[in-house]
């Protein structure tokens, strides 16, 4: 699996959502988005779930979320979580 990293911790709203949606609209089954954000991105999660993508969210500490998204339902995203 190819990791597409998006570190959004220093990006201003709405840049993280726009970048992530652009990635998800073009993602293939051999890739996954790995986003690090300072908060849980509820609109992105809703968008991804609405597109039938698999989503994993993990809060590794205060103000640090790891969000993994793929359209490949045959993999376990927990295997790709790095904290």
PDB file of N, CA, C and O in Angstrom:
ATOM      1  N   UNK A   1       0.841  -1.191   0.000  1.00  0.00           N
ATOM      2  CA  UNK A   1       0.000   0.000   0.000  1.00  0.00           C
ATOM      3  C   UNK A   1       0.879   1.245   0.000  1.00  0.00           C
ATOM      4  O   UNK A   1       1.867   1.308   0.713  1.00  0.00           O
ATOM      5  N   UNK A   2       0.468   2.211  -0.787  1.00  0.00           N
ATOM      6  CA  UNK A   2       1.190   3.485  -0.880  1.00  0.00           C
ATOM      7  C   UNK A   2       0.546   4.501   0.060  1.00  0.00           C
ATOM      8  O   UNK A   2      -0.651   4.754   0.001  1.00  0.00           O
ATOM      9  N   UNK A   3       1.357   5.066   0.907  1.00  0.00           N
ATOM     10  CA  UNK A   3       0.906   6.056   1.882  1.00  0.00           C
ATOM     11  C   UNK A   3       0.974   7.453   1.268  1.00  0.00           C
ATOM     12  O   UNK A   3       2.012   7.863   0.746  1.00  0.00           O
ATOM     13  N   UNK A   4      -0.146   8.188   1.349  1.00  0.00           N
ATOM     14  CA  UNK A   4      -0.185   9.589   0.929  1.00  0.00           C
ATOM     15  C   UNK A   4      -0.314  10.408   2.210  1.00  0.00           C
ATOM     16  O   UNK A   4      -1.372  10.450   2.827  1.00  0.00           O
ATOM     17  N   UNK A   5       0.781  11.017   2.627  1.00  0.00           N
ATOM     18  CA  UNK A   5       0.819  11.734   3.900  1.00  0.00           C
ATOM     19  C   UNK A   5       0.361  13.180   3.724  1.00  0.00           C
ATOM     20  O   UNK A   5       0.822  13.884   2.822  1.00  0.00           O
ATOM     21  N   UNK A   6      -0.529  13.596   4.618  1.00  0.00           N
ATOM     22  CA  UNK A   6      -0.973  14.989   4.676  1.00  0.00           C
ATOM     23  C   UNK A   6      -0.890  15.430   6.135  1.00  0.00           C
ATOM     24  O   UNK A   6      -1.710  15.041   6.953  1.00  0.00           O
ATOM     25  N   UNK A   7       0.128  16.218   6.451  1.00  0.00           N
ATOM     26  CA  UNK A   7       0.279  16.762   7.800  1.00  0.00           C
ATOM     27  C   UNK A   7      -0.425  18.109   7.816  1.00  0.00           C
ATOM     28  O   UNK A   7       0.077  19.097   7.285  1.00  0.00           O
ATOM     29  N   UNK A   8      -1.603  18.139   8.426  1.00  0.00           N
ATOM     30  CA  UNK A   8      -2.444  19.333   8.407  1.00  0.00           C
ATOM     31  C   UNK A   8      -2.378  20.127   9.703  1.00  0.00           C
ATOM     32  O   UNK A   8      -3.134  21.076   9.881  1.00  0.00           O
ATOM     33  N   UNK A   9      -1.470  19.783  10.592  1.00  0.00           N
ATOM     34  CA  UNK A   9      -1.418  20.440  11.902  1.00  0.00           C
ATOM     35  C   UNK A   9      -1.159  21.934  11.815  1.00  0.00           C
ATOM     36  O   UNK A   9      -1.627  22.687  12.664  1.00  0.00           O
ATOM     37  N   UNK A  10      -0.443  22.386  10.807  1.00  0.00           N
ATOM     38  CA  UNK A  10      -0.110  23.809  10.692  1.00  0.00           C
ATOM     39  C   UNK A  10      -0.912  24.516   9.598  1.00  0.00           C
ATOM     40  O   UNK A  10      -0.705  25.708   9.364  1.00  0.00           O
ATOM     41  N   UNK A  11      -1.799  23.793   8.937  1.00  0.00           N
ATOM     42  CA  UNK A  11      -2.583  24.391   7.853  1.00  0.00           C
ATOM     43  C   UNK A  11      -3.821  25.094   8.406  1.00  0.00           C
ATOM     44  O   UNK A  11      -4.435  24.627   9.372  1.00  0.00           O
ATOM     45  N   UNK A  12      -4.197  26.189   7.785  1.00  0.00           N
ATOM     46  CA  UNK A  12      -5.377  26.951   8.199  1.00  0.00           C
ATOM     47  C   UNK A  12      -6.625  26.423   7.496  1.00  0.00           C
ATOM     48  O   UNK A  12      -6.560  25.939   6.366  1.00  0.00           O
ATOM     49  N   UNK A  13      -7.746  26.542   8.167  1.00  0.00           N
ATOM     50  CA  UNK A  13      -9.041  26.157   7.613  1.00  0.00           C
ATOM     51  C   UNK A  13      -9.312  27.027   6.394  1.00  0.00           C
ATOM     52  O   UNK A  13      -9.030  28.216   6.424  1.00  0.00           O
ATOM     53  N   UNK A  14      -9.817  26.520   5.304  1.00  0.00           N
ATOM     54  CA  UNK A  14     -10.304  25.182   4.989  1.00  0.00           C
ATOM     55  C   UNK A  14      -9.303  24.333   4.205  1.00  0.00           C
ATOM     56  O   UNK A  14      -9.668  23.339   3.587  1.00  0.00           O
ATOM     57  N   UNK A  15      -8.031  24.707   4.222  1.00  0.00           N
ATOM     58  CA  UNK A  15      -7.016  24.030   3.417  1.00  0.00           C
ATOM     59  C   UNK A  15      -6.911  22.522   3.686  1.00  0.00           C
ATOM     60  O   UNK A  15      -6.836  21.742   2.729  1.00  0.00           O
ATOM     61  N   UNK A  16      -6.929  22.055   4.950  1.00  0.00           N
ATOM     62  CA  UNK A  16      -6.825  20.608   5.169  1.00  0.00           C
ATOM     63  C   UNK A  16      -7.951  19.813   4.508  1.00  0.00           C
ATOM     64  O   UNK A  16      -7.702  18.791   3.875  1.00  0.00           O
ATOM     65  N   UNK A  17      -9.177  20.307   4.644  1.00  0.00           N
ATOM     66  CA  UNK A  17     -10.321  19.611   4.053  1.00  0.00           C
ATOM     67  C   UNK A  17     -10.215  19.602   2.530  1.00  0.00           C
ATOM     68  O   UNK A  17     -10.412  18.564   1.892  1.00  0.00           O
ATOM     69  N   UNK A  18      -9.879  20.738   1.949  1.00  0.00           N
ATOM     70  CA  UNK A  18      -9.779  20.821   0.487  1.00  0.00           C
ATOM     71  C   UNK A  18      -8.695  19.888  -0.048  1.00  0.00           C
ATOM     72  O   UNK A  18      -8.913  19.177  -1.041  1.00  0.00           O
ATOM     73  N   UNK A  19      -7.534  19.874   0.591  1.00  0.00           N
ATOM     74  CA  UNK A  19      -6.450  18.995   0.139  1.00  0.00           C
ATOM     75  C   UNK A  19      -6.834  17.526   0.284  1.00  0.00           C
ATOM     76  O   UNK A  19      -6.571  16.710  -0.599  1.00  0.00           O
ATOM     77  N   UNK A  20      -7.440  17.173   1.417  1.00  0.00           N
ATOM     78  CA  UNK A  20      -7.818  15.781   1.657  1.00  0.00           C
ATOM     79  C   UNK A  20      -8.880  15.312   0.661  1.00  0.00           C
ATOM     80  O   UNK A  20      -8.790  14.203   0.128  1.00  0.00           O
ATOM     81  N   UNK A  21      -9.874  16.142   0.398  1.00  0.00           N
ATOM     82  CA  UNK A  21     -10.916  15.767  -0.561  1.00  0.00           C
ATOM     83  C   UNK A  21     -10.314  15.582  -1.951  1.00  0.00           C
ATOM     84  O   UNK A  21     -10.658  14.634  -2.660  1.00  0.00           O
ATOM     85  N   UNK A  22      -9.405  16.443  -2.341  1.00  0.00           N
ATOM     86  CA  UNK A  22      -8.740  16.298  -3.631  1.00  0.00           C
ATOM     87  C   UNK A  22      -8.002  14.961  -3.721  1.00  0.00           C
ATOM     88  O   UNK A  22      -8.067  14.269  -4.740  1.00  0.00           O
ATOM     89  N   UNK A  23      -7.324  14.585  -2.657  1.00  0.00           N
ATOM     90  CA  UNK A  23      -6.618  13.295  -2.629  1.00  0.00           C
ATOM     91  C   UNK A  23      -7.617  12.148  -2.746  1.00  0.00           C
ATOM     92  O   UNK A  23      -7.428  11.221  -3.548  1.00  0.00           O
ATOM     93  N   UNK A  24      -8.693  12.206  -1.965  1.00  0.00           N
ATOM     94  CA  UNK A  24      -9.657  11.102  -1.949  1.00  0.00           C
ATOM     95  C   UNK A  24     -10.398  10.953  -3.272  1.00  0.00           C
ATOM     96  O   UNK A  24     -10.782   9.847  -3.645  1.00  0.00           O
ATOM     97  N   UNK A  25     -10.583  12.040  -3.990  1.00  0.00           N
ATOM     98  CA  UNK A  25     -11.275  11.955  -5.287  1.00  0.00           C
ATOM     99  C   UNK A  25     -10.420  11.253  -6.331  1.00  0.00           C
ATOM    100  O   UNK A  25     -10.944  10.792  -7.340  1.00  0.00           O
ATOM    101  N   UNK A  26      -9.122  11.160  -6.080  1.00  0.00           N
ATOM    102  CA  UNK A  26      -8.212  10.545  -7.057  1.00  0.00           C
ATOM    103  C   UNK A  26      -7.487   9.311  -6.527  1.00  0.00           C
ATOM    104  O   UNK A  26      -6.610   8.777  -7.202  1.00  0.00           O
ATOM    105  N   UNK A  27      -7.849   8.841  -5.357  1.00  0.00           N
ATOM    106  CA  UNK A  27      -7.118   7.739  -4.723  1.00  0.00           C
ATOM    107  C   UNK A  27      -7.474   6.397  -5.383  1.00  0.00           C
ATOM    108  O   UNK A  27      -8.614   6.188  -5.803  1.00  0.00           O
ATOM    109  N   UNK A  28      -6.474   5.534  -5.496  1.00  0.00           N
ATOM    110  CA  UNK A  28      -6.722   4.199  -6.051  1.00  0.00           C
ATOM    111  C   UNK A  28      -6.721   3.163  -4.923  1.00  0.00           C
ATOM    112  O   UNK A  28      -6.450   3.486  -3.774  1.00  0.00           O
ATOM    113  N   UNK A  29      -7.021   1.933  -5.266  1.00  0.00           N
ATOM    114  CA  UNK A  29      -7.145   0.868  -4.257  1.00  0.00           C
ATOM    115  C   UNK A  29      -5.809   0.431  -3.664  1.00  0.00           C
ATOM    116  O   UNK A  29      -5.775  -0.326  -2.712  1.00  0.00           O
ATOM    117  N   UNK A  30      -4.714   0.906  -4.218  1.00  0.00           N
ATOM    118  CA  UNK A  30      -3.389   0.556  -3.707  1.00  0.00           C
ATOM    119  C   UNK A  30      -2.806   1.669  -2.836  1.00  0.00           C
ATOM    120  O   UNK A  30      -1.623   1.627  -2.492  1.00  0.00           O
ATOM    121  N   UNK A  31      -3.630   2.667  -2.478  1.00  0.00           N
ATOM    122  CA  UNK A  31      -3.144   3.814  -1.714  1.00  0.00           C
ATOM    123  C   UNK A  31      -4.081   4.115  -0.550  1.00  0.00           C
ATOM    124  O   UNK A  31      -5.239   3.707  -0.548  1.00  0.00           O
ATOM    125  N   UNK A  32      -3.548   4.858   0.406  1.00  0.00           N
ATOM    126  CA  UNK A  32      -4.377   5.335   1.509  1.00  0.00           C
ATOM    127  C   UNK A  32      -3.880   6.707   1.935  1.00  0.00           C
ATOM    128  O   UNK A  32      -2.702   7.026   1.812  1.00  0.00           O
ATOM    129  N   UNK A  33      -4.818   7.522   2.391  1.00  0.00           N
ATOM    130  CA  UNK A  33      -4.491   8.836   2.925  1.00  0.00           C
ATOM    131  C   UNK A  33      -4.161   8.677   4.399  1.00  0.00           C
ATOM    132  O   UNK A  33      -4.906   8.038   5.137  1.00  0.00           O
ATOM    133  N   UNK A  34      -3.026   9.237   4.807  1.00  0.00           N
ATOM    134  CA  UNK A  34      -2.647   9.265   6.213  1.00  0.00           C
ATOM    135  C   UNK A  34      -2.539  10.742   6.590  1.00  0.00           C
ATOM    136  O   UNK A  34      -1.608  11.432   6.206  1.00  0.00           O
ATOM    137  N   UNK A  35      -3.536  11.218   7.315  1.00  0.00           N
ATOM    138  CA  UNK A  35      -3.602  12.628   7.690  1.00  0.00           C
ATOM    139  C   UNK A  35      -3.321  12.775   9.173  1.00  0.00           C
ATOM    140  O   UNK A  35      -3.850  12.023   9.991  1.00  0.00           O
ATOM    141  N   UNK A  36      -2.486  13.741   9.508  1.00  0.00           N
ATOM    142  CA  UNK A  36      -2.253  14.102  10.905  1.00  0.00           C
ATOM    143  C   UNK A  36      -2.847  15.488  11.081  1.00  0.00           C
ATOM    144  O   UNK A  36      -2.536  16.410  10.311  1.00  0.00           O
ATOM    145  N   UNK A  37      -3.710  15.623  12.076  1.00  0.00           N
ATOM    146  CA  UNK A  37      -4.447  16.879  12.260  1.00  0.00           C
ATOM    147  C   UNK A  37      -4.491  17.220  13.746  1.00  0.00           C
ATOM    148  O   UNK A  37      -4.353  16.332  14.592  1.00  0.00           O
ATOM    149  N   UNK A  38      -4.710  18.481  14.037  1.00  0.00           N
ATOM    150  CA  UNK A  38      -4.776  18.917  15.438  1.00  0.00           C
ATOM    151  C   UNK A  38      -6.150  18.677  16.059  1.00  0.00           C
ATOM    152  O   UNK A  38      -6.335  18.832  17.252  1.00  0.00           O
ATOM    153  N   UNK A  39      -7.130  18.313  15.232  1.00  0.00           N
ATOM    154  CA  UNK A  39      -8.467  17.989  15.728  1.00  0.00           C
ATOM    155  C   UNK A  39      -9.092  16.931  14.832  1.00  0.00           C
ATOM    156  O   UNK A  39      -8.601  16.657  13.741  1.00  0.00           O
ATOM    157  N   UNK A  40     -10.165  16.343  15.311  1.00  0.00           N
ATOM    158  CA  UNK A  40     -10.850  15.329  14.513  1.00  0.00           C
ATOM    159  C   UNK A  40     -11.632  16.026  13.395  1.00  0.00           C
ATOM    160  O   UNK A  40     -12.528  16.826  13.674  1.00  0.00           O
ATOM    161  N   UNK A  41     -11.322  15.741  12.134  1.00  0.00           N
ATOM    162  CA  UNK A  41     -11.963  16.429  11.013  1.00  0.00           C
ATOM    163  C   UNK A  41     -13.308  15.799  10.634  1.00  0.00           C
ATOM    164  O   UNK A  41     -13.406  15.034   9.677  1.00  0.00           O
ATOM    165  N   UNK A  42     -14.331  16.145  11.373  1.00  0.00           N
ATOM    166  CA  UNK A  42     -15.660  15.559  11.184  1.00  0.00           C
ATOM    167  C   UNK A  42     -16.174  15.706   9.743  1.00  0.00           C
ATOM    168  O   UNK A  42     -16.670  14.728   9.177  1.00  0.00           O
ATOM    169  N   UNK A  43     -16.062  16.884   9.097  1.00  0.00           N
ATOM    170  CA  UNK A  43     -16.554  16.985   7.716  1.00  0.00           C
ATOM    171  C   UNK A  43     -15.830  16.040   6.752  1.00  0.00           C
ATOM    172  O   UNK A  43     -16.454  15.456   5.864  1.00  0.00           O
ATOM    173  N   UNK A  44     -14.536  15.863   6.940  1.00  0.00           N
ATOM    174  CA  UNK A  44     -13.783  14.943   6.090  1.00  0.00           C
ATOM    175  C   UNK A  44     -14.232  13.505   6.323  1.00  0.00           C
ATOM    176  O   UNK A  44     -14.405  12.742   5.372  1.00  0.00           O
ATOM    177  N   UNK A  45     -14.411  13.136   7.560  1.00  0.00           N
ATOM    178  CA  UNK A  45     -14.860  11.776   7.887  1.00  0.00           C
ATOM    179  C   UNK A  45     -16.227  11.509   7.258  1.00  0.00           C
ATOM    180  O   UNK A  45     -16.460  10.452   6.668  1.00  0.00           O
ATOM    181  N   UNK A  46     -17.138  12.478   7.372  1.00  0.00           N
ATOM    182  CA  UNK A  46     -18.469  12.334   6.767  1.00  0.00           C
ATOM    183  C   UNK A  46     -18.375  12.189   5.254  1.00  0.00           C
ATOM    184  O   UNK A  46     -19.054  11.353   4.658  1.00  0.00           O
ATOM    185  N   UNK A  47     -17.525  13.009   4.629  1.00  0.00           N
ATOM    186  CA  UNK A  47     -17.334  12.919   3.178  1.00  0.00           C
ATOM    187  C   UNK A  47     -16.821  11.535   2.789  1.00  0.00           C
ATOM    188  O   UNK A  47     -17.346  10.904   1.863  1.00  0.00           O
ATOM    189  N   UNK A  48     -15.802  11.066   3.487  1.00  0.00           N
ATOM    190  CA  UNK A  48     -15.196   9.770   3.168  1.00  0.00           C
ATOM    191  C   UNK A  48     -16.194   8.630   3.349  1.00  0.00           C
ATOM    192  O   UNK A  48     -16.279   7.735   2.502  1.00  0.00           O
ATOM    193  N   UNK A  49     -16.934   8.661   4.434  1.00  0.00           N
ATOM    194  CA  UNK A  49     -17.926   7.609   4.662  1.00  0.00           C
ATOM    195  C   UNK A  49     -19.034   7.661   3.617  1.00  0.00           C
ATOM    196  O   UNK A  49     -19.522   6.627   3.182  1.00  0.00           O
ATOM    197  N   UNK A  50     -19.396   8.870   3.197  1.00  0.00           N
ATOM    198  CA  UNK A  50     -20.407   9.020   2.155  1.00  0.00           C
ATOM    199  C   UNK A  50     -19.950   8.471   0.814  1.00  0.00           C
ATOM    200  O   UNK A  50     -20.767   8.082  -0.021  1.00  0.00           O
ATOM    201  N   UNK A  51     -18.641   8.419   0.609  1.00  0.00           N
ATOM    202  CA  UNK A  51     -18.055   7.843  -0.614  1.00  0.00           C
ATOM    203  C   UNK A  51     -17.734   6.363  -0.442  1.00  0.00           C
ATOM    204  O   UNK A  51     -17.058   5.772  -1.288  1.00  0.00           O
ATOM    205  N   UNK A  52     -18.172   5.791   0.669  1.00  0.00           N
ATOM    206  CA  UNK A  52     -17.951   4.378   0.992  1.00  0.00           C
ATOM    207  C   UNK A  52     -16.470   4.041   1.181  1.00  0.00           C
ATOM    208  O   UNK A  52     -16.018   2.952   0.853  1.00  0.00           O
ATOM    209  N   UNK A  53     -15.700   4.994   1.689  1.00  0.00           N
ATOM    210  CA  UNK A  53     -14.301   4.740   2.017  1.00  0.00           C
ATOM    211  C   UNK A  53     -14.215   4.173   3.429  1.00  0.00           C
ATOM    212  O   UNK A  53     -15.059   4.459   4.282  1.00  0.00           O
ATOM    213  N   UNK A  54     -13.196   3.407   3.670  1.00  0.00           N
ATOM    214  CA  UNK A  54     -12.899   2.892   4.997  1.00  0.00           C
ATOM    215  C   UNK A  54     -12.128   3.991   5.758  1.00  0.00           C
ATOM    216  O   UNK A  54     -11.202   4.584   5.220  1.00  0.00           O
ATOM    217  N   UNK A  55     -12.518   4.246   7.015  1.00  0.00           N
ATOM    218  CA  UNK A  55     -11.924   5.327   7.803  1.00  0.00           C
ATOM    219  C   UNK A  55     -11.491   4.798   9.171  1.00  0.00           C
ATOM    220  O   UNK A  55     -12.216   4.051   9.815  1.00  0.00           O
ATOM    221  N   UNK A  56     -10.288   5.214   9.584  1.00  0.00           N
ATOM    222  CA  UNK A  56      -9.800   4.931  10.936  1.00  0.00           C
ATOM    223  C   UNK A  56      -9.318   6.241  11.535  1.00  0.00           C
ATOM    224  O   UNK A  56      -8.510   6.944  10.926  1.00  0.00           O
ATOM    225  N   UNK A  57      -9.836   6.581  12.719  1.00  0.00           N
ATOM    226  CA  UNK A  57      -9.413   7.786  13.425  1.00  0.00           C
ATOM    227  C   UNK A  57      -8.831   7.375  14.771  1.00  0.00           C
ATOM    228  O   UNK A  57      -9.401   6.537  15.470  1.00  0.00           O
ATOM    229  N   UNK A  58      -7.714   7.991  15.113  1.00  0.00           N
ATOM    230  CA  UNK A  58      -7.052   7.672  16.378  1.00  0.00           C
ATOM    231  C   UNK A  58      -6.478   8.947  16.975  1.00  0.00           C
ATOM    232  O   UNK A  58      -5.729   9.664  16.304  1.00  0.00           O
ATOM    233  N   UNK A  59      -6.827   9.234  18.222  1.00  0.00           N
ATOM    234  CA  UNK A  59      -6.274  10.390  18.923  1.00  0.00           C
ATOM    235  C   UNK A  59      -5.056   9.912  19.706  1.00  0.00           C
ATOM    236  O   UNK A  59      -5.174   9.156  20.667  1.00  0.00           O
ATOM    237  N   UNK A  60      -3.873  10.351  19.295  1.00  0.00           N
ATOM    238  CA  UNK A  60      -2.641   9.881  19.932  1.00  0.00           C
ATOM    239  C   UNK A  60      -2.230  10.759  21.098  1.00  0.00           C
ATOM    240  O   UNK A  60      -1.364  10.389  21.874  1.00  0.00           O
ATOM    241  N   UNK A  61      -2.817  11.897  21.228  1.00  0.00           N
ATOM    242  CA  UNK A  61      -2.523  12.817  22.317  1.00  0.00           C
ATOM    243  C   UNK A  61      -3.379  14.044  22.152  1.00  0.00           C
ATOM    244  O   UNK A  61      -4.127  14.168  21.191  1.00  0.00           O
ATOM    245  N   UNK A  62      -3.261  14.947  23.111  1.00  0.00           N
ATOM    246  CA  UNK A  62      -4.053  16.155  23.016  1.00  0.00           C
ATOM    247  C   UNK A  62      -3.648  16.927  21.763  1.00  0.00           C
ATOM    248  O   UNK A  62      -2.471  17.189  21.531  1.00  0.00           O
ATOM    249  N   UNK A  63      -4.634  17.250  20.947  1.00  0.00           N
ATOM    250  CA  UNK A  63      -4.436  18.018  19.719  1.00  0.00           C
ATOM    251  C   UNK A  63      -3.603  17.282  18.666  1.00  0.00           C
ATOM    252  O   UNK A  63      -2.904  17.908  17.882  1.00  0.00           O
ATOM    253  N   UNK A  64      -3.676  15.940  18.633  1.00  0.00           N
ATOM    254  CA  UNK A  64      -3.028  15.193  17.559  1.00  0.00           C
ATOM    255  C   UNK A  64      -3.878  13.985  17.193  1.00  0.00           C
ATOM    256  O   UNK A  64      -3.996  13.047  17.965  1.00  0.00           O
ATOM    257  N   UNK A  65      -4.458  14.064  16.005  1.00  0.00           N
ATOM    258  CA  UNK A  65      -5.289  12.993  15.462  1.00  0.00           C
ATOM    259  C   UNK A  65      -4.608  12.379  14.251  1.00  0.00           C
ATOM    260  O   UNK A  65      -3.995  13.085  13.451  1.00  0.00           O
ATOM    261  N   UNK A  66      -4.728  11.066  14.127  1.00  0.00           N
ATOM    262  CA  UNK A  66      -4.254  10.321  12.968  1.00  0.00           C
ATOM    263  C   UNK A  66      -5.496   9.777  12.269  1.00  0.00           C
ATOM    264  O   UNK A  66      -6.277   9.041  12.874  1.00  0.00           O
ATOM    265  N   UNK A  67      -5.671  10.154  11.011  1.00  0.00           N
ATOM    266  CA  UNK A  67      -6.833   9.749  10.240  1.00  0.00           C
ATOM    267  C   UNK A  67      -6.339   8.996   9.002  1.00  0.00           C
ATOM    268  O   UNK A  67      -5.560   9.531   8.217  1.00  0.00           O
ATOM    269  N   UNK A  68      -6.769   7.761   8.867  1.00  0.00           N
ATOM    270  CA  UNK A  68      -6.392   6.935   7.721  1.00  0.00           C
ATOM    271  C   UNK A  68      -7.647   6.652   6.910  1.00  0.00           C
ATOM    272  O   UNK A  68      -8.678   6.267   7.485  1.00  0.00           O
ATOM    273  N   UNK A  69      -7.558   6.833   5.601  1.00  0.00           N
ATOM    274  CA  UNK A  69      -8.725   6.649   4.732  1.00  0.00           C
ATOM    275  C   UNK A  69      -8.283   5.941   3.450  1.00  0.00           C
ATOM    276  O   UNK A  69      -7.273   6.305   2.847  1.00  0.00           O
ATOM    277  N   UNK A  70      -9.068   4.949   3.057  1.00  0.00           N
ATOM    278  CA  UNK A  70      -8.820   4.243   1.801  1.00  0.00           C
ATOM    279  C   UNK A  70     -10.148   3.786   1.213  1.00  0.00           C
ATOM    280  O   UNK A  70     -11.146   3.675   1.932  1.00  0.00           O
ATOM    281  N   UNK A  71     -10.136   3.509  -0.073  1.00  0.00           N
ATOM    282  CA  UNK A  71     -11.329   2.915  -0.682  1.00  0.00           C
ATOM    283  C   UNK A  71     -11.152   1.404  -0.853  1.00  0.00           C
ATOM    284  O   UNK A  71     -11.958   0.746  -1.464  1.00  0.00           O
ATOM    285  N   UNK A  72     -10.089   0.866  -0.284  1.00  0.00           N
ATOM    286  CA  UNK A  72      -9.821  -0.572  -0.317  1.00  0.00           C
ATOM    287  C   UNK A  72     -10.338  -1.193   0.983  1.00  0.00           C
ATOM    288  O   UNK A  72      -9.777  -0.980   2.054  1.00  0.00           O
ATOM    289  N   UNK A  73     -11.410  -1.963   0.888  1.00  0.00           N
ATOM    290  CA  UNK A  73     -12.009  -2.571   2.070  1.00  0.00           C
ATOM    291  C   UNK A  73     -11.396  -3.925   2.423  1.00  0.00           C
ATOM    292  O   UNK A  73     -11.829  -4.571   3.377  1.00  0.00           O
ATOM    293  N   UNK A  74     -10.391  -4.334   1.681  1.00  0.00           N
ATOM    294  CA  UNK A  74      -9.750  -5.627   1.934  1.00  0.00           C
ATOM    295  C   UNK A  74      -8.545  -5.515   2.854  1.00  0.00           C
ATOM    296  O   UNK A  74      -7.906  -6.529   3.139  1.00  0.00           O
ATOM    297  N   UNK A  75      -8.204  -4.318   3.305  1.00  0.00           N
ATOM    298  CA  UNK A  75      -7.055  -4.150   4.193  1.00  0.00           C
ATOM    299  C   UNK A  75      -7.512  -3.716   5.580  1.00  0.00           C
ATOM    300  O   UNK A  75      -8.623  -3.206   5.751  1.00  0.00           O
ATOM    301  N   UNK A  76      -6.656  -3.921   6.552  1.00  0.00           N
ATOM    302  CA  UNK A  76      -6.901  -3.475   7.911  1.00  0.00           C
ATOM    303  C   UNK A  76      -6.079  -2.213   8.150  1.00  0.00           C
ATOM    304  O   UNK A  76      -4.838  -2.287   8.253  1.00  0.00           O
ATOM    305  N   UNK A  77      -6.731  -1.070   8.205  1.00  0.00           N
ATOM    306  CA  UNK A  77      -6.000   0.192   8.371  1.00  0.00           C
ATOM    307  C   UNK A  77      -5.189   0.256   9.673  1.00  0.00           C
ATOM    308  O   UNK A  77      -4.218   0.991   9.748  1.00  0.00           O
ATOM    309  N   UNK A  78      -5.565  -0.516  10.675  1.00  0.00           N
ATOM    310  CA  UNK A  78      -4.812  -0.536  11.932  1.00  0.00           C
ATOM    311  C   UNK A  78      -3.364  -0.944  11.705  1.00  0.00           C
ATOM    312  O   UNK A  78      -2.473  -0.514  12.436  1.00  0.00           O
ATOM    313  N   UNK A  79      -3.120  -1.748  10.683  1.00  0.00           N
ATOM    314  CA  UNK A  79      -1.752  -2.188  10.375  1.00  0.00           C
ATOM    315  C   UNK A  79      -0.876  -1.030   9.886  1.00  0.00           C
ATOM    316  O   UNK A  79       0.346  -1.131   9.920  1.00  0.00           O
ATOM    317  N   UNK A  80      -1.496   0.058   9.424  1.00  0.00           N
ATOM    318  CA  UNK A  80      -0.760   1.185   8.865  1.00  0.00           C
ATOM    319  C   UNK A  80      -0.691   2.388   9.803  1.00  0.00           C
ATOM    320  O   UNK A  80      -0.088   3.395   9.477  1.00  0.00           O
ATOM    321  N   UNK A  81      -1.303   2.266  10.975  1.00  0.00           N
ATOM    322  CA  UNK A  81      -1.309   3.341  11.965  1.00  0.00           C
ATOM    323  C   UNK A  81       0.055   3.441  12.620  1.00  0.00           C
ATOM    324  O   UNK A  81       0.601   2.459  13.109  1.00  0.00           O
ATOM    325  N   UNK A  82       0.617   4.648  12.623  1.00  0.00           N
ATOM    326  CA  UNK A  82       1.917   4.904  13.221  1.00  0.00           C
ATOM    327  C   UNK A  82       1.749   6.002  14.277  1.00  0.00           C
ATOM    328  O   UNK A  82       1.424   7.129  13.940  1.00  0.00           O
ATOM    329  N   UNK A  83       1.962   5.623  15.538  1.00  0.00           N
ATOM    330  CA  UNK A  83       1.857   6.619  16.618  1.00  0.00           C
ATOM    331  C   UNK A  83       3.025   6.496  17.573  1.00  0.00           C
ATOM    332  O   UNK A  83       3.714   5.541  17.611  1.00  0.00           O
TER     333      UNK A  83
END
